[in-house]
Coordinates of C-alpha atoms in Angstrom, one line a residue:
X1 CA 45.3 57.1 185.6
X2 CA 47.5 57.0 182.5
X3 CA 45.8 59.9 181.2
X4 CA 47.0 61.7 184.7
X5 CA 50.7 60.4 184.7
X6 CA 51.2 61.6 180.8
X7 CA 50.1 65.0 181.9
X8 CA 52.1 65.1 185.0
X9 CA 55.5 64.1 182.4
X10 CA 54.3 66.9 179.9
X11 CA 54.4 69.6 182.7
X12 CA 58.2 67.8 183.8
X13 CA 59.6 67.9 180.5
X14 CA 58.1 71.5 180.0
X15 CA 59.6 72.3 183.1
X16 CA 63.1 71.5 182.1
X17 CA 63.0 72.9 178.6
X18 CA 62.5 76.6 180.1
X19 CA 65.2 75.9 182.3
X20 CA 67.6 75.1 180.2
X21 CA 66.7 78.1 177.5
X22 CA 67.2 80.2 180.9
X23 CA 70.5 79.3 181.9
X24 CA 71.6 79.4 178.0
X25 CA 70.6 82.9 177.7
X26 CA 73.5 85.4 179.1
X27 CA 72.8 87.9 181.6
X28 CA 73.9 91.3 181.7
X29 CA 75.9 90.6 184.6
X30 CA 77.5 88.1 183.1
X31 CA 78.1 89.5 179.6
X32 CA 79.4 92.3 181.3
X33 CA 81.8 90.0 182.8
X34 CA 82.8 88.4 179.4
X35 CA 83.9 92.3 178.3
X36 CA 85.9 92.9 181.1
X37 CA 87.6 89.4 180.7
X38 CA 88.5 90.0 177.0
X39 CA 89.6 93.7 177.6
X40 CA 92.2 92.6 180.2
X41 CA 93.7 89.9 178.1
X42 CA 93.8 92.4 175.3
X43 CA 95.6 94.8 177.2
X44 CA 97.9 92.2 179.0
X45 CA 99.3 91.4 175.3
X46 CA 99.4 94.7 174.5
X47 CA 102.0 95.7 177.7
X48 CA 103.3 92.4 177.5
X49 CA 104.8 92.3 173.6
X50 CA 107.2 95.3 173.7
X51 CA 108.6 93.8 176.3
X52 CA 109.1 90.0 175.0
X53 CA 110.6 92.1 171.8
X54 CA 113.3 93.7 174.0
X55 CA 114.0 90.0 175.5
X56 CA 114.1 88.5 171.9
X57 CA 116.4 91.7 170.6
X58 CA 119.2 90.8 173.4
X59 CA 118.7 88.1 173.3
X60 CA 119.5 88.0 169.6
X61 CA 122.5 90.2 170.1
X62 CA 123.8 88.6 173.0
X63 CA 124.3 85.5 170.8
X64 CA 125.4 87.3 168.0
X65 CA 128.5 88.6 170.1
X66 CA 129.2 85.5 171.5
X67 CA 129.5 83.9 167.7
X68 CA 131.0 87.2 166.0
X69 CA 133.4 88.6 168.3
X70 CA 133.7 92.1 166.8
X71 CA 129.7 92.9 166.9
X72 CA 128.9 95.8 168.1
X73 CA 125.8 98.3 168.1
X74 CA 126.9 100.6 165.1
X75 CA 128.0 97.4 163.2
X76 CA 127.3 97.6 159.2
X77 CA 124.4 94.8 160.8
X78 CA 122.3 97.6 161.6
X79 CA 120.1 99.1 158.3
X80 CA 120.6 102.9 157.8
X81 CA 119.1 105.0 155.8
X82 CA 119.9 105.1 152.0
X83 CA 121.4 108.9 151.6
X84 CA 120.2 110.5 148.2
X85 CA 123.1 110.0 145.6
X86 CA 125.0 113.1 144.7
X87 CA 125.5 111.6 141.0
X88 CA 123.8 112.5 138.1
X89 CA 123.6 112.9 134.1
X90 CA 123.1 116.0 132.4
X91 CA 122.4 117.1 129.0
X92 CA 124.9 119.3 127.9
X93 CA 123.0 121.4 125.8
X94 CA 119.1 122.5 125.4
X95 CA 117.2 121.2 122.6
X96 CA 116.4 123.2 119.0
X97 CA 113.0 124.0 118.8
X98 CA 110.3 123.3 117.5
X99 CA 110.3 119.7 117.6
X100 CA 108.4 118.1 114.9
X101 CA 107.4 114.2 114.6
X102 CA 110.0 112.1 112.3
X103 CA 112.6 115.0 112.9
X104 CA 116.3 114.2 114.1
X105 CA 116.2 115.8 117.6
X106 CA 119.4 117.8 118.5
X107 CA 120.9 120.6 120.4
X108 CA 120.6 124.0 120.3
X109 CA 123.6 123.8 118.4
X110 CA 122.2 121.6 115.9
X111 CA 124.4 118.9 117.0
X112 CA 123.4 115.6 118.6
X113 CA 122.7 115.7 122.3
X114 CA 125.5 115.1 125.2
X115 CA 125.3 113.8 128.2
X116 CA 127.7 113.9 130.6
X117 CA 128.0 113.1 134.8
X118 CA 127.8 116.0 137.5
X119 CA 129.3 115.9 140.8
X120 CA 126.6 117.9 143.0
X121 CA 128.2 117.9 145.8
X122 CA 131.2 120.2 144.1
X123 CA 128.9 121.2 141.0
X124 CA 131.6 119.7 138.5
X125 CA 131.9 117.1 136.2
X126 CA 133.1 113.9 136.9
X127 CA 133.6 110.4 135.6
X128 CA 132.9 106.7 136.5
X129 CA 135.9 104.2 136.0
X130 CA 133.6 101.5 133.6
X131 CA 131.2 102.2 130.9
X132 CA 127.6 102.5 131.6
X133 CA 124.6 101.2 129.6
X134 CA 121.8 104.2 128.8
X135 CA 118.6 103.9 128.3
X136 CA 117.2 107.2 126.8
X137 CA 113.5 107.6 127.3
X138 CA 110.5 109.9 126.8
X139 CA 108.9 111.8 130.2
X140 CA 105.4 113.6 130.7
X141 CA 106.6 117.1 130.7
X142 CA 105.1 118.3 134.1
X143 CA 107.5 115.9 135.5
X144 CA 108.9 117.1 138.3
X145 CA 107.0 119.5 139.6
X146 CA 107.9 122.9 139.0
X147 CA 108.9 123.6 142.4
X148 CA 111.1 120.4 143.2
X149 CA 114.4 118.9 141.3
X150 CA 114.4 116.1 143.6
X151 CA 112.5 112.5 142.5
X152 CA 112.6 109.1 143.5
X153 CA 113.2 106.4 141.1
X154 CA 109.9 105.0 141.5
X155 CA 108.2 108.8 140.5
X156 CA 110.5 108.7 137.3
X157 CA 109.6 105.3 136.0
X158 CA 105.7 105.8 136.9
X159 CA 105.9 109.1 134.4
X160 CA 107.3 108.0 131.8
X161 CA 105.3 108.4 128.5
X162 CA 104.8 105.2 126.2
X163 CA 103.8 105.0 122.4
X164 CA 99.2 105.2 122.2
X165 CA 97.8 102.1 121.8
X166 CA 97.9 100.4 118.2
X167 CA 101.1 103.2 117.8
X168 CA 104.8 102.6 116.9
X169 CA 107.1 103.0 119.9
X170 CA 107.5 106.6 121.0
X171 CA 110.8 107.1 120.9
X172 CA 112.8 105.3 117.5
X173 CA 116.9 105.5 116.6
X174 CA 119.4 105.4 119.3
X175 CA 117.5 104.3 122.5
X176 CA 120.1 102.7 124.4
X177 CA 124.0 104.2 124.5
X178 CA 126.8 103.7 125.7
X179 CA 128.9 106.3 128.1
X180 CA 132.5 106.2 128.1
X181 CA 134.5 108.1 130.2
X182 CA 131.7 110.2 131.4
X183 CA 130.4 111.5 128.4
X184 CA 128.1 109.9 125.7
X185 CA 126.3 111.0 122.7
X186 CA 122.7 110.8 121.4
X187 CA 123.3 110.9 117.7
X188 CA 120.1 109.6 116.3
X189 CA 116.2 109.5 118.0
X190 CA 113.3 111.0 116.7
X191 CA 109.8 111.3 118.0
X192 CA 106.8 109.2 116.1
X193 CA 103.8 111.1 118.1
X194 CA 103.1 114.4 118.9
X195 CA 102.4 115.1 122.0
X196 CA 98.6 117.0 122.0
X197 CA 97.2 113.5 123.6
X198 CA 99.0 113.5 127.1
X199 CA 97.3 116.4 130.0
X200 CA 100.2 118.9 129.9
X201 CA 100.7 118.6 125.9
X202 CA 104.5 118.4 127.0
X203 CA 107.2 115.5 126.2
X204 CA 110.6 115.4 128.0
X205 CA 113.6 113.6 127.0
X206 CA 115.4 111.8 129.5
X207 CA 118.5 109.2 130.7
X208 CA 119.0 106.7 133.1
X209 CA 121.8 104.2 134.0
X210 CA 120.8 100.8 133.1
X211 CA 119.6 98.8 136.2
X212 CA 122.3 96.8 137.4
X213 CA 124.9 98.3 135.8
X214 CA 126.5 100.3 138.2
X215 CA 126.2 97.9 141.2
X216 CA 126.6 100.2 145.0
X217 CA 126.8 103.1 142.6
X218 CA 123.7 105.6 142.4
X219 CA 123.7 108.1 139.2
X220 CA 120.4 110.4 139.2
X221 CA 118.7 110.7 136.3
X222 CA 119.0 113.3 133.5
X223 CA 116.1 115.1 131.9
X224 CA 115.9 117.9 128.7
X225 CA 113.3 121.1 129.2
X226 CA 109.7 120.4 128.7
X227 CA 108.7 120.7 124.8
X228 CA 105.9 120.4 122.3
X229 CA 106.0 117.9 119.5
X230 CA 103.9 118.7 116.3
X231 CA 103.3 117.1 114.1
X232 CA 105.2 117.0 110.6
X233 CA 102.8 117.0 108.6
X234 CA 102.1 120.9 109.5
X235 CA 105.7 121.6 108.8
X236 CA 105.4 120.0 104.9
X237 CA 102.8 123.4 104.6
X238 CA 104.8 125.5 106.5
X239 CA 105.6 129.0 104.9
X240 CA 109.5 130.0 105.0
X241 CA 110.5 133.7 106.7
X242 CA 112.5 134.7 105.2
X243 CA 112.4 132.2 101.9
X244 CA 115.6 130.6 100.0
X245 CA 115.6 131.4 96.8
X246 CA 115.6 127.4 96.0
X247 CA 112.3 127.0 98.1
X248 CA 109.6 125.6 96.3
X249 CA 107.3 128.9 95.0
X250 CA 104.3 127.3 97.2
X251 CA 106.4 128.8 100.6
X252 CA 105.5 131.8 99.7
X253 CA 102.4 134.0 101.2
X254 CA 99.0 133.4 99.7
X255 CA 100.2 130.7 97.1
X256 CA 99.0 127.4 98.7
X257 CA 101.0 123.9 97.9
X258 CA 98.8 122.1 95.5
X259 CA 96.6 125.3 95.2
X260 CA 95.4 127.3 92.0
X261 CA 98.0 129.7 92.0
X262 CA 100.4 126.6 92.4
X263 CA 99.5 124.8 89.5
X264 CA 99.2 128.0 87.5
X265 CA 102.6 128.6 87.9
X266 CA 104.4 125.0 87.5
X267 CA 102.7 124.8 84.1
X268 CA 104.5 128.5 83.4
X269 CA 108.1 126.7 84.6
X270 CA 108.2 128.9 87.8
X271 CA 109.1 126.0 90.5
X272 CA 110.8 128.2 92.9
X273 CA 111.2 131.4 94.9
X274 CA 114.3 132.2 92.5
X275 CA 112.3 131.5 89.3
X276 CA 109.0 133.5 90.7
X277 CA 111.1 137.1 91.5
X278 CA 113.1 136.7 88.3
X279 CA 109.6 136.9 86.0
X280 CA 108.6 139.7 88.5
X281 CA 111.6 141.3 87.5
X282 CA 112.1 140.7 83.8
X283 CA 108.3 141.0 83.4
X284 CA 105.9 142.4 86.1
X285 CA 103.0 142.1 84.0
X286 CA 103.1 138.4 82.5
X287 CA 103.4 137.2 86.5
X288 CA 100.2 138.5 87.0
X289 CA 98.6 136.9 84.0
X290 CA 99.7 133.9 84.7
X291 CA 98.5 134.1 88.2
X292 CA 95.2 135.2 87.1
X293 CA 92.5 137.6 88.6
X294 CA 91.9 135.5 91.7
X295 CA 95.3 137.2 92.8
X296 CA 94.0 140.7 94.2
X297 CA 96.5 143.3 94.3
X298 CA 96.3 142.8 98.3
X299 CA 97.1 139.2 97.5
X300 CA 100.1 140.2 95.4
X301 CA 101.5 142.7 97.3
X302 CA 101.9 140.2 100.7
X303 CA 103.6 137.3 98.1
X304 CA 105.5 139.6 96.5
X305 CA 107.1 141.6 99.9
X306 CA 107.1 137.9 101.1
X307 CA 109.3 137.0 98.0
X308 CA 111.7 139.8 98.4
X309 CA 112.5 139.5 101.5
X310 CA 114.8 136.2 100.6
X311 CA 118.0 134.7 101.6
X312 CA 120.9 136.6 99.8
X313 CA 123.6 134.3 97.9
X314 CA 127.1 135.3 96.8
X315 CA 126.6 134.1 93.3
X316 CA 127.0 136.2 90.2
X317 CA 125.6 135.4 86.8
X318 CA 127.3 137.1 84.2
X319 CA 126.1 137.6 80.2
X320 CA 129.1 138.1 77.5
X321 CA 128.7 139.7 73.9
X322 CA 130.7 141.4 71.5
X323 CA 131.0 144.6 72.8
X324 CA 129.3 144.2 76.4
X325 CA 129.5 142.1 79.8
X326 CA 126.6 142.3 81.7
X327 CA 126.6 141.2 85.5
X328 CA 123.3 140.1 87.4
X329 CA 122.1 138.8 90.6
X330 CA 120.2 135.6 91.1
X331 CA 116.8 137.4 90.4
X332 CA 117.8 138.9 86.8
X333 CA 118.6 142.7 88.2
X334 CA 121.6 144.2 86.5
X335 CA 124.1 145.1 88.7
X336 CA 127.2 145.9 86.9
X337 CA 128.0 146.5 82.9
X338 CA 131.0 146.7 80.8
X339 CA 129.6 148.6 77.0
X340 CA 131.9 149.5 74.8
X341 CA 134.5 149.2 77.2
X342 CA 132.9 151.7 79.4
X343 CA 132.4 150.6 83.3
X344 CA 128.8 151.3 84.9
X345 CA 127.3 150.3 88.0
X346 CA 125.0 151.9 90.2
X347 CA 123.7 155.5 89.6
X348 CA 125.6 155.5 86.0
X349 CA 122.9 152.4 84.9
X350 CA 120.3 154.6 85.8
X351 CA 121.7 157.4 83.1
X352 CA 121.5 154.2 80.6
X353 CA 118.3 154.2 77.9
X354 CA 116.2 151.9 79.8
X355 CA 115.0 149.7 76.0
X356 CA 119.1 149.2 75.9
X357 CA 119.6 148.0 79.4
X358 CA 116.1 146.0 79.4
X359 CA 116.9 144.1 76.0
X360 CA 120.7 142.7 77.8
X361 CA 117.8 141.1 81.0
X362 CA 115.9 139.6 78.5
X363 CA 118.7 137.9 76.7
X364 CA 119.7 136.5 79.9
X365 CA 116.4 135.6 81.2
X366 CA 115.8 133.8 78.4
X367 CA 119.2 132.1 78.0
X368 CA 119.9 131.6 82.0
X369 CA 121.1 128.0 82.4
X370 CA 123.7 129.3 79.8
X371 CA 125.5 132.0 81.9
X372 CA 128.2 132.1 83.5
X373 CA 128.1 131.8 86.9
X374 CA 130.8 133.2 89.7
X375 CA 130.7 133.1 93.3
X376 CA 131.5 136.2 95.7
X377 CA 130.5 140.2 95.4
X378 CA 132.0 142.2 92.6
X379 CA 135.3 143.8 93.8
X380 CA 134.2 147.2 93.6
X381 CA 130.0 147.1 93.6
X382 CA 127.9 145.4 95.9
X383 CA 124.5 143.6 95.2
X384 CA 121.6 145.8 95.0
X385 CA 119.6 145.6 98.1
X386 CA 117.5 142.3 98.0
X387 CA 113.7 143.0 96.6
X388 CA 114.2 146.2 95.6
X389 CA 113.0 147.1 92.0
X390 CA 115.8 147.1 89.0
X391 CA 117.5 150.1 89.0
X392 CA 117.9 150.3 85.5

């Protein structure tokens, strides 16, 4: 009988257990239920909040009028809409170009850069009452885009261009001025980087008002062209067109700095371009030697045109004697001669025994740091045409 009444409880409590999973487990009709439910609250809310925010606004403004008496609806309460500032610096001037690394950067003038306000709205200068601090920094040069001159101040700080990691700053000398009466000038910066490591291979220089210093005042910012930097160290090798006559001989075409023919001619005593076309003059052939046969005559003939195309000078060098005065120009070609008392220059040289005329270039060759030395053409003569041969 136990055995019977433990069975008969088994089958009870089995009973209830289904029972109970049943009811906990949803049907559809009832989950369906739950959805509808949730959707109407959802949408309730949703209808109901615009219009507990219109309650709360009049509310608001109802108590504001009753506090501040001349409230109104277009009171300076309400925000509006910042209107873009019809202020901003220029530079006066473009830049000189090229720009090299550890060069002074200035105008196209050659003078420092200016900057200076603009009215937009009237396209004229103006002027702010106080000084303003300026902060002159470096940009990417494809900011802004070509087709746009507008930008926010956000856009202009996000592109500017800072010094490459383990670098010196960008941007060294005068990196913060001072404007006074709307104009200000940016006497000393240089560049320490070139600017082949950014994606446009471009570098802008560019001005901004301090932050803060110009409190309810907006001035724009103010921006050069887009440029290249290179670096300096090709300009140390650069080749001069045309050269100065006091350039070192190793600006010339096909004579390297450092080079063979470089160190051929510093241990001859020919330095510069002045010293190089005076040998050519006085002495064709002994230039040549000294160069050596790794100078073709192709190789000559591009150094040597190079050479004569230089940078005329004024200056007169003149040899006395006895019975002669002989005038030259700064490469050792005889220009003018008093002999005997008589007055040649140009075609009447030419008449001259050539020995005669050649022995009076010598002299002075040799004795050059001796003559005398006058500035300005000859009254009556001008110089010979530069890099022509003597026309003795």
């Amino acid at each position: 009988m136990s055995g019977k009444r433990f069975a008969e409880e088994s089958d009870s409590n089995q009973y209830w257990e289904n029972e109970r999973r049943r009811r906990a487990r949803p049907s559809l009709a009832s989950a369906i239920g739950e959805v509808v439910k949730v959707n109407f609250v959802q949408n309730f809310c949703t209808a109901l909040e615009p219009m507990l925010r219109r309650v709360v606004n009049e509310e608001v403004e109802n108590g504001l009028r009753r506090s501040i008496p001349s409230y109104s609806r277009s009171s300076s309460w309400r925000i509006k809409a910042v209107e873009p500032s019809t202020m901003q610096l220029k530079f006066r001037k473009n830049l000189t170009l090229p720009i090299f690394t550890g060069t002074k950067i200035l105008d196209e003038d050659g003078n420092p850069l200016e900057l200076y306000i603009v009215d937009l709205s009237h396209n004229q200068e103006s002027t702010v009452s106080c000084a303003l601090k300026l902060q002159i920094v470096v940009l990417d040069g494809d900011f802004p885009s070509a087709d746009s001159n507008k930008w926010t101040s956000d856009e202009f700080e996000k592109n500017i261009v800072k010094e490459r990691r383990g670098k010196r700053p960008l941007l060294a000398g005068d990196v913060s001025v001072t404007m006074r009466d709307g104009v200000s000038l940016v006497e000393n910066i240089e560049l320490t980087d070139n600017s082949s490591w950014i994606r446009s291979r471009k570098f802008r220089i560019a001005a901004r008002v301090v932050h803060g210093a110009t409190p309810g005042l907006v001035i724009r910012e103010a921006m050069t062209e887009a440029f290249v930097v290179k670096d300096h160290r090709g300009e140390l090798y650069k080749k001069h067109h045309p050269p100065m006559l006091e350039d070192e001989v190793w600006r010339l075409e096909k004579i390297g700095k450092d080079g063979a023919f470089h160190k051929k001619l510093a241990a001859n005593n020919i330095k510069t371009v002045q010293e190089f076309l005076k040998l050519s003059v006085v002495n064709e052939p002994k230039l040549r030697k000294i160069l050596g046969l790794g100078m073709s005559d192709k190789m000559w003939e591009v150094t040597i045109n190079h050479a004569r195309t230089f940078v005329v000078t004024s200056k007169i060098y003149i040899l006395r004697g006895p019975n002669n005065t002989i005038f030259l120009n700064p490469i050792c070609q005889v220009i003018k001669a008093v002999i005997n008392g008589e007055n040649l220059s140009g075609k009447d040289l030419s008449r001259v025994n050539k020995s005669y005329i050649q022995k009076f270039v010598e002299e002075a060759y040799q004795n050059w740091n001796s003559l005398e030395v006058v500035d300005g053409p000859l009254c009556d003569t001008p110089l010979l045409t530069q890099g022509t041969k003597p026309s003795y």
